[in-house]
Amino acid sequence: MAILVKNIKKLVQVEETPAIWRAGKEMQTLHTIENAYLLTEGEMIFDFGKMCDFTPEKLSKIKEKIDEIDATGRMVFPSFCDSHTHIVYAGSREIEYIDKIKGLNYQEIAKRGGGILNSAERMAQASEEELYEAANARLQEMATYGTGAVEIKSGYGLTTETELKMLRVIKELQKNSPMIIRSNFLGAHAVPLAYKDKQQEYVDLIINEMIPMVAAEELADFIDVFCDKGFFTVEETERILMQGIKYGMRPKIHANELDFSGGIQIGVKYNALSVDHLEYTGDAEISYLLNSETMPTFLPGAAFFLGMIYGPVRKMIDNGLPIALASDYNPGSSPSGNMQLILSMGCIKYKMLPEEALNATTINSAYAMGISDIAGSIAKGKIANFYITKPIPSIEYMPYAFGSNKVEQVVLKGRKR
Ligand code: NIG
Ligand code: FE
């Protein structure tokens, strides 16, 4: 089935020569076409242009049946790419949410049913089918808010068997979902109870057993470590990343959420695709990032939900860096995968301009999950992942009208969903 979208009020983020990311001042660049058409064939974007240049001959090369959509008054945007999520999980953690409101500390919260280790306990009990169903429902909801690509991490298993179970669920989702999905092995998310006071042994288990087995089943595109105060050290991170790289997984890590952890530097040293969280980013970290191919990624949903400080995004863009934004959808620190909300938070909390926040949630987050050649903008030959809005007055209305869903129709891999 091919799709012809006609009379588009504004076709947003079109690219004749696709960029791999947008950095610094370029983050304000957002090419648009007014009164436009967009034509797909199979899973791909086939053509686009001004409505006044549209002639029936444009359709003569299309061999499939053509479904026409009249988008009068509506805009078309490329789908969001959500480059950092933990959406395979069992149960939810509202108890912990209430405990935090009441002011309980980390230990008390853990005792009463919160924290990564509690998610790990429930993960161990859950079947692959249950996990699949729950994660698939989350993906479907995310799609209704305009997301078309998702990176998903393991990291609630923390044993070889359960980490593999999580990754197999991600692989199944990848097979069946209309979304573009990439998978990330995060065995080093926390030290499990069984290895309390034996962190080194747990790191050895990740290196000697988990990574080779994950690689043998081709279960992960990326390798992740929570490199932060109280979790994994720079030295441990380095050992894990080296082994991951040896087995073909590109680093993409959690860094500098809780302290100046050295995570950004170690990520850059091992050519990480992205370093994520980054609440604690200073001048030294900025200069490391400036000489790298690593995408600095912020997760405003987690900073908001946990009431943390917000990283220096404005300063980083003004210094010439690219920035990506993602949801961090997980049961503990960001129980939402609504990328429209992330877009608004980018503008409100980080003082990004709407164009910058749009680039951060599309082409730059596509880069951060290794797919900027096939997603993240409207370009010929890219996968036809886009959404048609409800009637809206302007591009800026997207982040401005926070909390309401501006998406009317979703197209993923060239099909209406
Ligand atoms: O990305 N920062 C580390 N990990 C998750 C939180 C996971 C949880 O609390 O379950 C995050 O925010
Ligand atoms: Fe995370």
Short mmCIF file of C-alpha atoms and ligand atoms in Angstrom, two decimals:
data_model
loop_
_atom_site.label_atom_id
_atom_site.label_comp_id
_atom_site.label_asym_id
_atom_site.label_seq_id
_atom_site.Cartn_x
_atom_site.Cartn_y
_atom_site.Cartn_z
CA MET A 1 0.00 0.00 0.00
CA ALA A 2 1.27 3.48 -0.91
CA ILE A 3 0.05 6.64 0.84
CA LEU A 4 -0.45 10.10 -0.64
CA VAL A 5 -0.93 12.83 1.96
CA LYS A 6 -2.29 15.94 0.23
CA ASN A 7 -2.90 19.58 1.20
CA ILE A 8 -0.51 19.47 4.17
CA LYS A 9 -0.54 22.88 5.85
CA LYS A 10 3.17 22.44 6.72
CA LEU A 11 5.47 19.50 6.06
CA VAL A 12 8.09 19.78 8.78
CA GLN A 13 11.77 18.84 8.82
CA VAL A 14 12.21 17.96 5.18
CA GLU A 15 15.75 17.26 4.02
CA GLU A 16 17.12 17.11 0.48
CA THR A 17 20.56 16.14 1.80
CA PRO A 18 20.00 14.37 5.13
CA ALA A 19 22.20 15.43 8.06
CA ILE A 20 23.41 12.83 10.55
CA TRP A 21 22.81 15.26 13.45
CA ARG A 22 22.30 18.97 14.07
CA ALA A 23 24.71 20.73 16.43
CA GLY A 24 25.09 24.22 17.92
CA LYS A 25 23.39 26.98 15.90
CA GLU A 26 22.33 24.37 13.33
CA MET A 27 19.92 22.99 15.91
CA GLN A 28 17.65 25.91 14.97
CA THR A 29 17.46 24.69 11.37
CA LEU A 30 14.13 23.09 10.52
CA HIS A 31 13.26 23.04 6.83
CA THR A 32 9.56 23.12 6.05
CA ILE A 33 7.31 23.17 2.98
CA GLU A 34 3.99 25.00 3.11
CA ASN A 35 0.97 23.51 1.36
CA ALA A 36 2.76 20.26 0.63
CA TYR A 37 2.25 16.64 -0.39
CA LEU A 38 4.04 13.54 0.84
CA LEU A 39 4.10 10.23 -1.01
CA THR A 40 5.18 6.86 0.38
CA GLU A 41 5.72 3.50 -1.28
CA GLY A 42 6.16 0.28 0.66
CA GLU A 43 7.91 1.17 3.90
CA MET A 44 9.69 4.21 2.45
CA ILE A 45 9.25 7.90 1.75
CA PHE A 46 9.11 8.13 -2.04
CA ASP A 47 8.57 11.81 -2.78
CA PHE A 48 7.43 15.14 -1.34
CA GLY A 49 7.06 18.71 -2.51
CA LYS A 50 4.74 21.67 -2.94
CA MET A 51 1.11 20.91 -3.71
CA CYS A 52 1.28 23.27 -6.72
CA ASP A 53 4.01 21.05 -8.21
CA PHE A 54 1.98 17.89 -7.74
CA THR A 55 0.82 16.23 -10.97
CA PRO A 56 -0.79 12.81 -11.53
CA GLU A 57 2.42 11.69 -13.31
CA LYS A 58 4.08 11.70 -9.89
CA LEU A 59 2.03 8.59 -9.16
CA SER A 60 2.85 6.77 -12.39
CA LYS A 61 5.93 5.03 -10.90
CA ILE A 62 3.98 3.71 -7.90
CA LYS A 63 3.03 0.08 -8.38
CA GLU A 64 0.91 -0.31 -5.27
CA LYS A 65 -2.65 0.74 -4.53
CA ILE A 66 -2.63 4.34 -3.30
CA ASP A 67 -4.45 5.44 -0.15
CA GLU A 68 -5.13 9.20 -0.18
CA ILE A 69 -5.29 11.34 2.97
CA ASP A 70 -6.46 14.95 2.89
CA ALA A 71 -4.50 16.85 5.57
CA THR A 72 -6.09 20.28 5.15
CA GLY A 73 -5.31 22.42 8.23
CA ARG A 74 -2.93 19.77 9.57
CA MET A 75 0.85 19.49 9.75
CA VAL A 76 3.09 16.49 9.17
CA PHE A 77 6.16 15.83 11.35
CA PRO A 78 8.68 12.97 11.31
CA SER A 79 8.01 10.53 14.17
CA PHE A 80 9.87 11.02 17.42
CA CYS A 81 12.83 8.73 18.07
CA ASP A 82 13.04 7.76 21.74
CA SER A 83 16.68 6.77 22.21
CA HIS A 84 16.58 5.80 25.91
CA THR A 85 13.90 3.63 27.53
CA HIS A 86 13.48 0.73 29.96
CA ILE A 87 9.96 -0.30 28.88
CA VAL A 88 10.32 -4.04 29.52
CA TYR A 89 9.37 -4.25 33.20
CA ALA A 90 6.97 -6.07 35.48
CA GLY A 91 4.58 -4.21 37.78
CA SER A 92 4.73 -0.53 38.63
CA ARG A 93 6.19 1.41 41.54
CA GLU A 94 3.63 3.90 42.76
CA ILE A 95 4.36 2.89 46.38
CA GLU A 96 7.82 4.35 45.94
CA TYR A 97 6.33 7.46 44.38
CA ILE A 98 4.17 8.07 47.45
CA ASP A 99 7.08 7.25 49.78
CA LYS A 100 9.20 9.88 48.03
CA ILE A 101 6.43 12.45 48.45
CA LYS A 102 6.42 11.59 52.15
CA GLY A 103 10.16 12.16 52.29
CA LEU A 104 11.42 8.61 52.89
CA ASN A 105 15.08 7.95 52.08
CA TYR A 106 16.52 5.44 49.61
CA GLN A 107 16.96 2.58 52.14
CA GLU A 108 13.45 2.99 53.51
CA ILE A 109 12.04 3.08 50.01
CA ALA A 110 13.92 -0.08 49.04
CA LYS A 111 12.60 -1.88 52.12
CA ARG A 112 9.02 -0.92 51.29
CA GLY A 113 9.01 -2.10 47.69
CA GLY A 114 10.92 0.47 45.62
CA GLY A 115 14.16 0.72 43.67
CA ILE A 116 15.78 -1.16 40.78
CA LEU A 117 16.26 -4.28 42.95
CA ASN A 118 12.52 -4.55 43.55
CA SER A 119 11.84 -4.31 39.83
CA ALA A 120 14.44 -7.08 39.47
CA GLU A 121 12.58 -9.29 41.93
CA ARG A 122 9.33 -8.91 39.98
CA MET A 123 11.15 -9.37 36.69
CA ALA A 124 12.47 -12.75 37.87
CA GLN A 125 8.89 -13.94 38.51
CA ALA A 126 7.39 -12.71 35.23
CA SER A 127 6.99 -14.87 32.13
CA GLU A 128 8.25 -13.78 28.70
CA GLU A 129 4.64 -13.61 27.51
CA GLU A 130 3.54 -11.27 30.32
CA LEU A 131 6.55 -9.04 29.77
CA TYR A 132 5.94 -8.97 26.04
CA GLU A 133 2.27 -8.03 26.42
CA ALA A 134 2.99 -5.24 28.89
CA ALA A 135 5.85 -3.76 26.86
CA ASN A 136 3.87 -4.02 23.64
CA ALA A 137 0.98 -2.09 25.21
CA ARG A 138 3.46 0.63 26.23
CA LEU A 139 4.82 0.77 22.68
CA GLN A 140 1.31 1.13 21.29
CA GLU A 141 0.55 4.02 23.62
CA MET A 142 3.85 5.70 22.72
CA ALA A 143 2.92 5.44 19.04
CA THR A 144 -0.32 7.35 19.65
CA TYR A 145 1.80 10.26 20.92
CA GLY A 146 3.93 10.24 17.78
CA THR A 147 6.90 7.98 18.58
CA GLY A 148 8.18 5.78 15.75
CA ALA A 149 11.48 4.40 17.04
CA VAL A 150 12.50 3.17 20.49
CA GLU A 151 15.70 1.98 22.12
CA ILE A 152 14.98 -0.53 24.91
CA LYS A 153 17.38 -1.59 27.66
CA SER A 154 17.67 -4.71 29.77
CA GLY A 155 18.86 -4.16 33.34
CA TYR A 156 16.03 -5.36 35.57
CA GLY A 157 17.26 -8.95 35.31
CA LEU A 158 20.66 -8.75 36.99
CA THR A 159 21.17 -12.51 36.61
CA THR A 160 22.34 -14.11 33.37
CA GLU A 161 19.06 -15.96 32.92
CA THR A 162 16.78 -12.99 33.54
CA GLU A 163 18.88 -10.52 31.53
CA LEU A 164 18.64 -12.94 28.60
CA LYS A 165 14.88 -13.22 29.17
CA MET A 166 14.48 -9.45 28.96
CA LEU A 167 16.60 -9.23 25.83
CA ARG A 168 14.62 -12.02 24.15
CA VAL A 169 11.44 -10.07 24.83
CA ILE A 170 13.01 -7.00 23.19
CA LYS A 171 13.98 -9.13 20.18
CA GLU A 172 10.41 -10.39 19.86
CA LEU A 173 9.09 -6.82 20.01
CA GLN A 174 11.60 -5.89 17.32
CA LYS A 175 10.23 -8.65 15.10
CA ASN A 176 6.55 -7.80 15.51
CA SER A 177 6.23 -4.09 16.27
CA PRO A 178 5.73 -1.43 13.57
CA MET A 179 8.30 0.63 15.49
CA ILE A 180 12.02 0.68 14.70
CA ILE A 181 13.55 -0.97 17.80
CA ARG A 182 17.16 -1.18 19.01
CA SER A 183 18.27 -3.12 22.06
CA ASN A 184 20.78 -2.28 24.77
CA PHE A 185 22.35 -4.67 27.30
CA LEU A 186 22.42 -3.00 30.74
CA GLY A 187 23.56 -5.83 33.03
CA ALA A 188 25.46 -3.13 34.97
CA HIS A 189 22.32 -1.26 36.10
CA ALA A 190 22.70 -2.13 39.79
CA VAL A 191 24.49 -4.76 41.90
CA PRO A 192 21.97 -7.51 42.74
CA LEU A 193 21.41 -8.57 46.36
CA ALA A 194 23.16 -11.90 45.79
CA TYR A 195 26.39 -9.94 45.10
CA LYS A 196 26.07 -7.45 47.96
CA ASP A 197 29.63 -6.53 49.02
CA LYS A 198 30.95 -8.54 46.04
CA GLN A 199 30.56 -5.94 43.30
CA GLN A 200 33.79 -7.03 41.61
CA GLU A 201 32.43 -10.57 41.21
CA TYR A 202 29.26 -9.21 39.64
CA VAL A 203 31.29 -7.18 37.16
CA ASP A 204 33.27 -10.35 36.35
CA LEU A 205 29.99 -12.20 35.75
CA ILE A 206 28.86 -9.51 33.31
CA ILE A 207 32.17 -9.66 31.48
CA ASN A 208 32.84 -13.38 31.44
CA GLU A 209 29.37 -14.85 31.20
CA MET A 210 26.65 -12.37 30.31
CA ILE A 211 28.27 -10.46 27.43
CA PRO A 212 29.42 -13.60 25.55
CA MET A 213 25.97 -15.18 25.91
CA VAL A 214 24.13 -12.02 24.86
CA ALA A 215 26.40 -11.79 21.82
CA ALA A 216 25.99 -15.48 20.95
CA GLU A 217 22.23 -14.97 20.57
CA GLU A 218 22.73 -11.56 18.89
CA LEU A 219 20.48 -9.96 21.47
CA ALA A 220 21.99 -6.48 21.85
CA ASP A 221 23.05 -3.64 19.59
CA PHE A 222 24.55 -1.63 22.46
CA ILE A 223 26.30 -2.01 25.81
CA ASP A 224 25.28 0.21 28.75
CA VAL A 225 26.60 0.84 32.27
CA PHE A 226 25.16 3.03 35.05
CA CYS A 227 28.46 4.84 35.65
CA ASP A 228 27.65 6.97 38.66
CA LYS A 229 28.17 7.55 42.36
CA GLY A 230 26.99 4.51 44.32
CA PHE A 231 26.60 2.34 41.21
CA PHE A 232 29.53 1.43 38.89
CA THR A 233 32.97 3.09 38.92
CA VAL A 234 34.85 4.43 35.91
CA GLU A 235 37.26 1.46 36.13
CA GLU A 236 34.42 -1.07 36.17
CA THR A 237 32.69 0.79 33.34
CA GLU A 238 35.87 0.69 31.27
CA ARG A 239 36.26 -3.09 31.70
CA ILE A 240 32.63 -3.73 30.76
CA LEU A 241 32.72 -1.40 27.74
CA MET A 242 35.93 -3.01 26.43
CA GLN A 243 34.35 -6.45 26.54
CA GLY A 244 31.10 -5.18 24.97
CA ILE A 245 33.04 -3.58 22.13
CA LYS A 246 34.98 -6.80 21.61
CA TYR A 247 31.64 -8.55 21.11
CA GLY A 248 30.34 -5.94 18.66
CA MET A 249 28.21 -3.75 20.94
CA ARG A 250 28.63 0.02 20.76
CA PRO A 251 28.62 1.82 24.13
CA LYS A 252 25.68 4.04 25.08
CA ILE A 253 25.82 4.78 28.78
CA HIS A 254 24.15 6.29 31.86
CA ALA A 255 26.49 9.01 33.13
CA ASN A 256 26.70 12.00 35.49
CA GLU A 257 23.15 11.79 36.83
CA LEU A 258 24.17 11.82 40.48
CA ASP A 259 27.65 13.38 40.42
CA PHE A 260 30.63 14.38 38.27
CA SER A 261 31.25 10.66 37.85
CA GLY A 262 33.78 10.62 34.99
CA GLY A 263 31.11 8.79 32.99
CA ILE A 264 31.10 11.36 30.19
CA GLN A 265 34.86 11.11 29.76
CA ILE A 266 34.89 7.32 29.73
CA GLY A 267 31.99 7.30 27.27
CA VAL A 268 33.82 9.61 24.90
CA LYS A 269 37.04 7.60 25.30
CA TYR A 270 35.24 4.47 24.08
CA ASN A 271 33.39 6.33 21.31
CA ALA A 272 29.96 5.87 22.90
CA LEU A 273 27.07 6.63 20.58
CA SER A 274 25.54 8.61 23.43
CA VAL A 275 26.04 9.52 27.08
CA ASP A 276 22.74 10.02 28.89
CA HIS A 277 21.32 11.92 31.91
CA LEU A 278 24.22 14.43 32.35
CA GLU A 279 22.76 16.54 35.16
CA TYR A 280 26.37 17.02 36.35
CA THR A 281 28.11 18.45 33.30
CA GLY A 282 30.86 21.08 33.66
CA ASP A 283 33.38 22.75 31.37
CA ALA A 284 35.73 19.74 31.36
CA GLU A 285 32.90 17.44 30.24
CA ILE A 286 31.80 19.93 27.56
CA SER A 287 35.27 20.10 26.03
CA TYR A 288 35.49 16.29 25.95
CA LEU A 289 32.16 16.12 24.14
CA LEU A 290 33.15 18.81 21.64
CA ASN A 291 35.87 16.58 20.22
CA SER A 292 33.74 13.48 19.92
CA GLU A 293 31.13 11.57 17.95
CA THR A 294 29.11 11.04 21.13
CA MET A 295 25.59 12.48 21.42
CA PRO A 296 24.88 14.19 24.77
CA THR A 297 21.39 13.03 25.71
CA PHE A 298 19.11 14.56 28.33
CA LEU A 299 16.14 12.88 30.00
CA PRO A 300 13.95 15.68 31.36
CA GLY A 301 11.18 13.24 32.38
CA ALA A 302 13.49 11.71 35.02
CA ALA A 303 14.84 15.07 36.20
CA PHE A 304 11.24 16.30 36.55
CA PHE A 305 9.87 13.19 38.24
CA LEU A 306 12.75 12.98 40.73
CA GLY A 307 12.90 16.75 41.30
CA MET A 308 16.57 16.92 40.32
CA ILE A 309 18.68 19.70 38.92
CA TYR A 310 18.50 20.29 35.15
CA GLY A 311 21.73 19.99 33.12
CA PRO A 312 23.29 22.93 31.23
CA VAL A 313 21.69 22.26 27.86
CA ARG A 314 21.54 25.93 26.76
CA LYS A 315 25.24 26.39 27.45
CA MET A 316 26.13 23.17 25.62
CA ILE A 317 24.21 24.17 22.48
CA ASP A 318 25.72 27.66 22.62
CA ASN A 319 29.15 25.98 22.76
CA GLY A 320 28.40 24.13 19.52
CA LEU A 321 27.27 20.73 20.80
CA PRO A 322 24.33 18.67 19.52
CA ILE A 323 21.73 17.59 22.11
CA ALA A 324 19.26 14.70 22.05
CA LEU A 325 16.22 14.31 24.31
CA ALA A 326 14.60 10.99 25.25
CA SER A 327 11.90 9.79 27.67
CA ASP A 328 13.81 7.32 29.90
CA TYR A 329 10.43 5.57 30.23
CA ASN A 330 10.84 3.27 33.27
CA PRO A 331 8.87 2.39 36.42
CA GLY A 332 11.19 4.14 38.88
CA SER A 333 12.24 7.54 37.60
CA SER A 334 10.11 8.34 34.53
CA PRO A 335 6.87 6.40 34.13
CA SER A 336 5.91 8.09 30.86
CA GLY A 337 6.84 7.61 27.22
CA ASN A 338 5.07 10.73 25.97
CA MET A 339 7.61 12.45 23.73
CA GLN A 340 5.34 15.49 23.21
CA LEU A 341 5.75 16.15 26.91
CA ILE A 342 9.54 15.72 26.57
CA LEU A 343 9.46 18.28 23.76
CA SER A 344 7.67 20.77 26.04
CA MET A 345 10.07 20.09 28.92
CA GLY A 346 13.01 20.70 26.57
CA CYS A 347 11.67 24.18 25.89
CA ILE A 348 10.44 25.00 29.40
CA LYS A 349 13.19 23.50 31.55
CA TYR A 350 16.24 23.70 29.28
CA LYS A 351 15.34 26.91 27.42
CA MET A 352 15.53 25.21 24.05
CA LEU A 353 13.77 26.88 21.12
CA PRO A 354 10.98 24.75 19.62
CA GLU A 355 13.15 24.03 16.54
CA GLU A 356 16.02 22.89 18.78
CA ALA A 357 13.76 20.64 20.85
CA LEU A 358 12.27 19.17 17.67
CA ASN A 359 15.72 18.34 16.30
CA ALA A 360 16.66 16.92 19.71
CA THR A 361 13.72 14.50 19.68
CA THR A 362 14.04 13.42 16.05
CA ILE A 363 17.28 13.56 14.06
CA ASN A 364 19.60 13.85 17.08
CA SER A 365 17.84 11.13 19.07
CA ALA A 366 17.87 9.02 15.88
CA TYR A 367 21.67 9.45 15.85
CA ALA A 368 21.77 8.48 19.53
CA MET A 369 20.26 5.10 18.63
CA GLY A 370 22.22 4.60 15.42
CA ILE A 371 19.37 5.15 12.95
CA SER A 372 19.79 8.70 11.63
CA ASP A 373 20.32 7.28 8.12
CA ILE A 374 16.82 5.74 8.09
CA ALA A 375 14.73 7.89 10.48
CA GLY A 376 14.50 11.28 12.21
CA SER A 377 13.47 13.48 9.28
CA ILE A 378 11.36 13.56 6.11
CA ALA A 379 13.81 12.55 3.38
CA LYS A 380 13.49 10.37 0.27
CA GLY A 381 14.54 6.79 0.99
CA LYS A 382 14.05 7.06 4.75
CA ILE A 383 11.49 4.85 6.47
CA ALA A 384 7.99 6.39 6.23
CA ASN A 385 7.53 7.10 9.95
CA PHE A 386 5.53 10.28 10.52
CA TYR A 387 2.43 11.69 12.16
CA ILE A 388 -0.33 13.99 10.98
CA THR A 389 -1.42 16.50 13.61
CA LYS A 390 -4.87 17.67 14.54
CA PRO A 391 -5.56 21.13 13.11
CA ILE A 392 -2.89 23.31 14.82
CA PRO A 393 -1.92 26.95 14.22
CA SER A 394 1.89 26.68 14.18
CA ILE A 395 4.94 24.47 14.70
CA GLU A 396 5.53 26.17 18.06
CA TYR A 397 2.10 24.99 19.20
CA MET A 398 3.53 21.45 19.51
CA PRO A 399 5.66 22.16 22.64
CA TYR A 400 3.45 25.07 23.77
CA ALA A 401 0.23 23.09 24.27
CA PHE A 402 1.82 20.74 26.80
CA GLY A 403 -0.15 17.78 28.09
CA SER A 404 -2.64 17.42 25.26
CA ASN A 405 -2.14 15.03 22.39
CA LYS A 406 -1.78 16.94 19.13
CA VAL A 407 -1.36 13.79 17.02
CA GLU A 408 -4.35 12.67 14.92
CA GLN A 409 -2.98 9.98 12.60
CA VAL A 410 0.18 7.92 12.80
CA VAL A 411 1.99 6.29 9.86
CA LEU A 412 4.72 3.76 10.70
CA LYS A 413 6.73 1.84 8.13
CA GLY A 414 4.43 3.23 5.45
CA ARG A 415 1.17 2.02 7.02
CA LYS A 416 -1.60 3.80 8.90
CA ARG A 417 -1.61 2.62 12.53
O1 NIG B 1 17.56 5.72 33.79
N1 NIG B 1 19.48 5.95 36.27
C1 NIG B 1 19.36 4.73 36.27
N2 NIG B 1 18.34 3.97 35.93
C2 NIG B 1 17.04 4.35 35.60
C3 NIG B 1 16.13 4.26 36.77
C4 NIG B 1 15.66 2.91 36.91
C5 NIG B 1 14.73 2.62 38.05
O2 NIG B 1 14.64 3.35 39.05
O3 NIG B 1 14.09 1.59 37.90
C6 NIG B 1 17.03 5.68 34.88
O4 NIG B 1 16.52 6.69 35.36
FE FE B 2 17.82 5.09 32.04
#
